[in-house]
C-alpha cells in the first residue's frame, strides 16, 4: 500500500494535513480546536488516537491551536524544532516531556518505510519548516507559509508526485483590501506568504515528470478566492509552457472540508 493523504482543512483560518502509510499515520499541524479536529478526522473515517505522531511547522495559531489538547487527550508524540518548541510553549500548554520530540530543520525521521524530511522556509516565525514524505520512491511535498521559494527550497522539493502548495493571496485583492498597511506589507514581504502568481512561478520550476497532483492551499479568506487562485496559477503556468491537465491536475483545498483520502 502506498502513502495516502488528506488535506483536512487549509486556509488563513487554520491548517491540518493528514498522511498515512500501511503501518503509520501522521498529522502535520492542528490549527483548529480539539473538537474541530475530531470532526475533521471523523469526516475522513480515521481515528486520532491511532496517530503515530504530530509534526508542527511553526508556532502561528492557525497551525497549533489544537496541538496541546490533542497531545494530552490522545497521548500523542509531538515533533517540532527547538526554537518552535520554545516559541509555542505558552500557547500549547503543558505537554508531558516523554511526548515532546525535537525534529531539527533539514533532518529526516523514519517511521517504518516512511521517511519524513524537514526543510526550512522563509516566514516570520521562530524557525518555520515544512515536510516532505518519502515512501517507496514516492514523494509528497507540503509547503505553505513562506514569503518566497528559494532556489535551495526548490532543489529540495523538486519533482514530487504530489504538492500541497501555498497560494495565499491575489496581490491586487490584498492591495485593494481592508487590511492595514503594516499587515499588507508583512504578507507581501519575503517572510510573509506567497501570492497565486509567485506560487505558480515557483511551481513551474519544481514540477517534474513525476508530478501528478498539485493542491492550492492556505488561501486567504479575505484576499483570495478558489476560482481566482486556480485561474491565476493555471495562466501563469501556461505562460511558462506548463499546461494544467496535460500531465498533472490542479486541485482546490477548503478552509473547512477535508479532501478525500487519496493515494500518492
Ligand atoms: Zn504562519
Ligand atoms: Zn499559516
Short mmCIF file of C-alpha atoms and ligand atoms in Angstrom, two decimals:
data_model
loop_
_atom_site.label_atom_id
_atom_site.label_comp_id
_atom_site.label_asym_id
_atom_site.label_seq_id
_atom_site.Cartn_x
_atom_site.Cartn_y
_atom_site.Cartn_z
CA UNK A 1 0.00 0.00 0.00
CA UNK A 2 1.29 3.41 -0.82
CA UNK A 3 1.10 6.65 1.07
CA UNK A 4 -2.33 8.31 1.31
CA UNK A 5 -3.19 11.82 2.39
CA UNK A 6 -5.99 14.25 3.07
CA UNK A 7 -5.79 18.00 3.42
CA UNK A 8 -8.13 18.07 6.43
CA UNK A 9 -8.58 21.81 6.12
CA UNK A 10 -6.39 24.64 4.90
CA UNK A 11 -6.64 28.41 4.79
CA UNK A 12 -5.66 31.52 6.70
CA UNK A 13 -8.08 30.43 9.46
CA UNK A 14 -6.50 27.05 10.17
CA UNK A 15 -4.45 24.21 8.72
CA UNK A 16 -4.20 20.46 9.27
CA UNK A 17 -2.79 17.77 6.98
CA UNK A 18 -3.10 14.00 7.35
CA UNK A 19 -0.77 11.36 5.86
CA UNK A 20 -0.82 7.58 6.34
CA UNK A 21 1.08 4.50 5.26
CA UNK A 22 0.12 0.87 5.91
CA UNK A 23 1.53 0.96 9.44
CA UNK A 24 1.67 4.61 10.46
CA UNK A 25 -0.35 7.77 10.34
CA UNK A 26 0.71 11.36 10.81
CA UNK A 27 -0.76 14.77 11.37
CA UNK A 28 1.06 17.90 10.25
CA UNK A 29 -0.26 20.87 12.25
CA UNK A 30 -3.55 21.18 14.11
CA UNK A 31 -4.77 24.73 13.58
CA UNK A 32 -8.24 24.07 14.98
CA UNK A 33 -9.77 23.32 18.35
CA UNK A 34 -9.68 19.74 19.63
CA UNK A 35 -13.40 19.35 18.81
CA UNK A 36 -12.97 20.62 15.28
CA UNK A 37 -10.00 18.30 14.76
CA UNK A 38 -12.10 15.35 15.93
CA UNK A 39 -14.83 16.28 13.44
CA UNK A 40 -12.31 16.51 10.60
CA UNK A 41 -10.95 13.05 11.47
CA UNK A 42 -14.49 11.62 11.58
CA UNK A 43 -15.10 13.07 8.13
CA UNK A 44 -12.20 11.06 6.66
CA UNK A 45 -13.06 7.98 8.74
CA UNK A 46 -9.85 7.98 10.74
CA UNK A 47 -9.05 7.82 14.44
CA UNK A 48 -6.90 10.50 16.11
CA UNK A 49 -5.82 8.08 18.85
CA UNK A 50 -4.08 5.91 16.21
CA UNK A 51 -1.73 8.70 15.05
CA UNK A 52 1.97 7.80 15.19
CA UNK A 53 2.99 11.44 15.58
CA UNK A 54 2.09 15.08 15.12
CA UNK A 55 4.55 17.36 13.31
CA UNK A 56 4.48 21.09 13.84
CA UNK A 57 5.59 23.52 11.11
CA UNK A 58 5.68 26.74 13.17
CA UNK A 59 4.03 28.43 16.14
CA UNK A 60 1.36 30.55 14.40
CA UNK A 61 -2.09 29.85 15.84
CA UNK A 62 -3.57 28.71 12.50
CA UNK A 63 -1.16 25.74 12.83
CA UNK A 64 -1.04 24.92 16.53
CA UNK A 65 -4.45 25.74 18.06
CA UNK A 66 -5.28 22.05 18.75
CA UNK A 67 -1.76 20.69 19.35
CA UNK A 68 -1.81 20.80 23.15
CA UNK A 69 -5.33 19.41 23.51
CA UNK A 70 -4.75 16.52 21.10
CA UNK A 71 -1.34 15.67 22.58
CA UNK A 72 -2.77 15.48 26.11
CA UNK A 73 -6.08 13.80 25.32
CA UNK A 74 -4.66 11.13 22.99
CA UNK A 75 -1.13 10.92 24.48
CA UNK A 76 0.47 11.60 21.10
CA UNK A 77 4.13 12.32 20.43
CA UNK A 78 4.72 15.81 19.04
CA UNK A 79 7.70 16.77 16.87
CA UNK A 80 8.98 20.32 16.36
CA UNK A 81 12.36 22.01 16.21
CA UNK A 82 13.84 23.56 19.35
CA UNK A 83 13.03 27.17 18.51
CA UNK A 84 9.44 26.30 17.64
CA UNK A 85 9.05 24.38 20.89
CA UNK A 86 10.22 27.43 22.79
CA UNK A 87 8.02 29.80 20.78
CA UNK A 88 4.84 27.76 21.22
CA UNK A 89 5.37 26.68 24.81
CA UNK A 90 2.97 29.21 26.32
CA UNK A 91 0.27 28.62 23.66
CA UNK A 92 0.11 24.82 23.68
CA UNK A 93 0.27 24.43 27.45
CA UNK A 94 1.80 21.53 29.33
CA UNK A 95 2.79 18.52 27.20
CA UNK A 96 4.45 15.63 29.08
CA UNK A 97 8.20 15.55 28.45
CA UNK A 98 8.08 11.99 27.13
CA UNK A 99 5.75 13.16 24.32
CA UNK A 100 7.97 16.09 23.28
CA UNK A 101 10.46 15.36 20.49
CA UNK A 102 12.94 17.63 18.78
CA UNK A 103 12.99 17.43 14.98
CA UNK A 104 15.62 19.77 13.63
CA UNK A 105 15.43 21.55 10.32
CA UNK A 106 17.00 19.67 7.39
CA UNK A 107 16.87 16.27 9.01
CA UNK A 108 14.97 13.03 8.40
CA UNK A 109 12.90 10.85 10.75
CA UNK A 110 11.83 7.37 9.72
CA UNK A 111 8.68 5.53 10.77
CA UNK A 112 8.84 2.07 9.21
CA UNK A 113 9.18 2.65 5.47
CA UNK A 114 8.18 6.32 5.63
CA UNK A 115 10.95 8.91 5.70
CA UNK A 116 9.90 12.38 6.77
CA UNK A 117 12.25 15.18 5.77
CA UNK A 118 12.15 18.69 7.19
CA UNK A 119 13.23 21.82 5.31
CA UNK A 120 13.28 25.49 6.22
CA UNK A 121 11.04 28.18 4.72
CA UNK A 122 11.07 31.98 4.83
CA UNK A 123 8.33 33.11 7.21
CA UNK A 124 8.03 35.39 10.24
CA UNK A 125 8.11 32.65 12.87
CA UNK A 126 10.91 31.37 15.14
CA UNK A 127 12.19 28.61 12.82
CA UNK A 128 9.46 27.66 10.36
CA UNK A 129 9.90 24.40 8.48
CA UNK A 130 7.81 22.14 6.29
CA UNK A 131 7.89 18.46 5.48
CA UNK A 132 8.39 16.01 2.65
CA UNK A 133 7.04 12.46 2.99
CA UNK A 134 9.06 9.81 1.13
CA UNK A 135 7.70 6.30 0.74
CA UNK A 136 8.60 3.57 -1.76
CA UNK A 137 10.08 6.05 -4.21
CA UNK A 138 7.12 8.43 -3.95
CA UNK A 139 7.37 11.99 -2.72
CA UNK A 140 4.70 14.19 -1.14
CA UNK A 141 5.65 17.83 -0.51
CA UNK A 142 3.90 20.15 1.90
CA UNK A 143 4.85 23.83 1.60
CA UNK A 144 2.78 26.77 2.84
CA UNK A 145 3.64 29.83 4.94
CA UNK A 146 6.66 31.06 3.04
CA UNK A 147 7.32 34.56 1.69
CA UNK A 148 9.12 33.15 -1.33
CA UNK A 149 10.51 29.86 -2.57
CA UNK A 150 14.30 29.97 -2.64
CA UNK A 151 16.49 28.00 -5.05
CA UNK A 152 17.55 25.87 -2.09
CA UNK A 153 13.92 25.01 -1.29
CA UNK A 154 13.25 24.34 -4.98
CA UNK A 155 16.12 21.86 -5.07
CA UNK A 156 14.73 20.04 -2.06
CA UNK A 157 11.13 19.83 -3.26
CA UNK A 158 11.71 19.25 -6.98
CA UNK A 159 9.80 16.65 -9.00
CA UNK A 160 7.45 15.38 -6.31
CA UNK A 161 4.44 13.18 -7.08
CA UNK A 162 2.14 15.46 -5.08
CA UNK A 163 2.43 19.09 -3.97
CA UNK A 164 0.36 20.80 -1.33
CA UNK A 165 1.43 24.31 -2.19
CA UNK A 166 0.55 27.68 -0.73
CA UNK A 167 -1.40 30.09 -2.96
CA UNK A 168 -2.16 32.64 -0.27
CA UNK A 169 -3.42 35.76 -1.95
CA UNK A 170 -4.14 37.68 -5.08
CA UNK A 171 -1.80 40.68 -4.95
CA UNK A 172 -4.45 43.02 -6.34
CA UNK A 173 -7.08 41.91 -3.82
CA UNK A 174 -4.60 42.28 -0.99
CA UNK A 175 -3.50 45.75 -2.08
CA UNK A 176 -7.08 46.99 -2.53
CA UNK A 177 -8.42 45.17 0.53
CA UNK A 178 -9.24 46.26 4.04
CA UNK A 179 -6.09 45.13 5.86
CA UNK A 180 -3.97 47.85 7.49
CA UNK A 181 -0.87 48.70 5.52
CA UNK A 182 1.58 47.13 8.00
CA UNK A 183 -0.24 43.78 7.69
CA UNK A 184 -0.29 44.06 3.89
CA UNK A 185 3.43 44.78 3.92
CA UNK A 186 4.04 41.77 6.17
CA UNK A 187 2.09 39.40 3.90
CA UNK A 188 3.82 40.71 0.76
CA UNK A 189 7.30 40.55 2.34
CA UNK A 190 9.95 37.83 1.98
CA UNK A 191 8.84 36.38 5.31
CA UNK A 192 5.08 36.51 4.64
CA UNK A 193 3.08 34.36 2.23
CA UNK A 194 3.33 33.58 -1.49
CA UNK A 195 0.80 35.04 -3.90
CA UNK A 196 -1.03 32.97 -6.52
CA UNK A 197 1.35 34.17 -9.19
CA UNK A 198 4.56 33.66 -7.21
CA UNK A 199 3.36 30.21 -6.21
CA UNK A 200 2.82 29.33 -9.87
CA UNK A 201 6.25 30.66 -10.85
CA UNK A 202 7.86 28.50 -8.15
CA UNK A 203 5.74 25.51 -9.22
CA UNK A 204 6.92 25.94 -12.79
CA UNK A 205 10.48 25.40 -11.57
CA UNK A 206 9.78 22.31 -9.46
CA UNK A 207 7.04 20.38 -11.27
CA UNK A 208 8.62 17.39 -12.99
CA UNK A 209 7.76 14.30 -14.98
CA UNK A 210 6.59 12.54 -11.82
CA UNK A 211 4.19 15.26 -10.71
CA UNK A 212 0.56 14.14 -10.84
CA UNK A 213 -1.32 16.39 -8.43
CA UNK A 214 -0.96 19.92 -7.12
CA UNK A 215 -3.24 21.27 -4.39
CA UNK A 216 -3.63 25.01 -3.82
CA UNK A 217 -3.52 25.52 -0.07
CA UNK A 218 -3.58 28.18 2.66
CA UNK A 219 -5.82 30.54 0.65
CA UNK A 220 -6.52 33.81 2.43
CA UNK A 221 -10.15 34.20 3.43
CA UNK A 222 -10.08 37.92 2.65
CA UNK A 223 -7.59 38.22 -0.17
CA UNK A 224 -8.21 35.24 -2.42
CA UNK A 225 -10.89 33.03 -3.96
CA UNK A 226 -10.63 29.44 -5.15
CA UNK A 227 -11.55 30.23 -8.76
CA UNK A 228 -9.23 33.20 -8.90
CA UNK A 229 -6.32 31.19 -7.44
CA UNK A 230 -6.91 28.36 -9.88
CA UNK A 231 -7.19 30.71 -12.87
CA UNK A 232 -4.15 32.74 -11.90
CA UNK A 233 -1.98 29.66 -11.27
CA UNK A 234 -3.18 27.98 -14.49
CA UNK A 235 -2.43 31.08 -16.57
CA UNK A 236 0.98 31.71 -15.03
CA UNK A 237 1.97 28.07 -15.52
CA UNK A 238 0.75 28.26 -19.13
CA UNK A 239 2.93 31.33 -19.70
CA UNK A 240 5.84 29.05 -18.77
CA UNK A 241 4.65 26.32 -21.14
CA UNK A 242 3.18 24.10 -18.43
CA UNK A 243 -0.39 23.07 -19.15
CA UNK A 244 -2.63 22.01 -16.27
CA UNK A 245 -4.47 18.79 -17.13
CA UNK A 246 -1.88 17.53 -19.58
CA UNK A 247 0.37 15.76 -17.14
CA UNK A 248 -0.89 16.79 -13.72
CA UNK A 249 -4.12 18.09 -12.22
CA UNK A 250 -4.69 21.14 -10.06
CA UNK A 251 -6.98 20.80 -7.02
CA UNK A 252 -8.58 23.13 -4.50
CA UNK A 253 -8.44 22.74 -0.77
CA UNK A 254 -11.09 24.04 1.59
CA UNK A 255 -10.88 26.00 4.83
CA UNK A 256 -13.35 23.57 6.49
CA UNK A 257 -13.89 20.43 4.40
CA UNK A 258 -11.29 17.64 4.06
CA UNK A 259 -10.15 16.42 0.66
CA UNK A 260 -10.88 12.71 0.08
CA UNK A 261 -8.13 10.33 1.22
CA UNK A 262 -6.02 9.81 -1.89
CA UNK A 263 -3.07 7.56 -2.62
CA UNK A 264 0.12 9.36 -3.68
ZN1 LIG B 1 2.36 31.25 9.57
ZN1 LIG B 2 -0.43 29.76 8.32
#
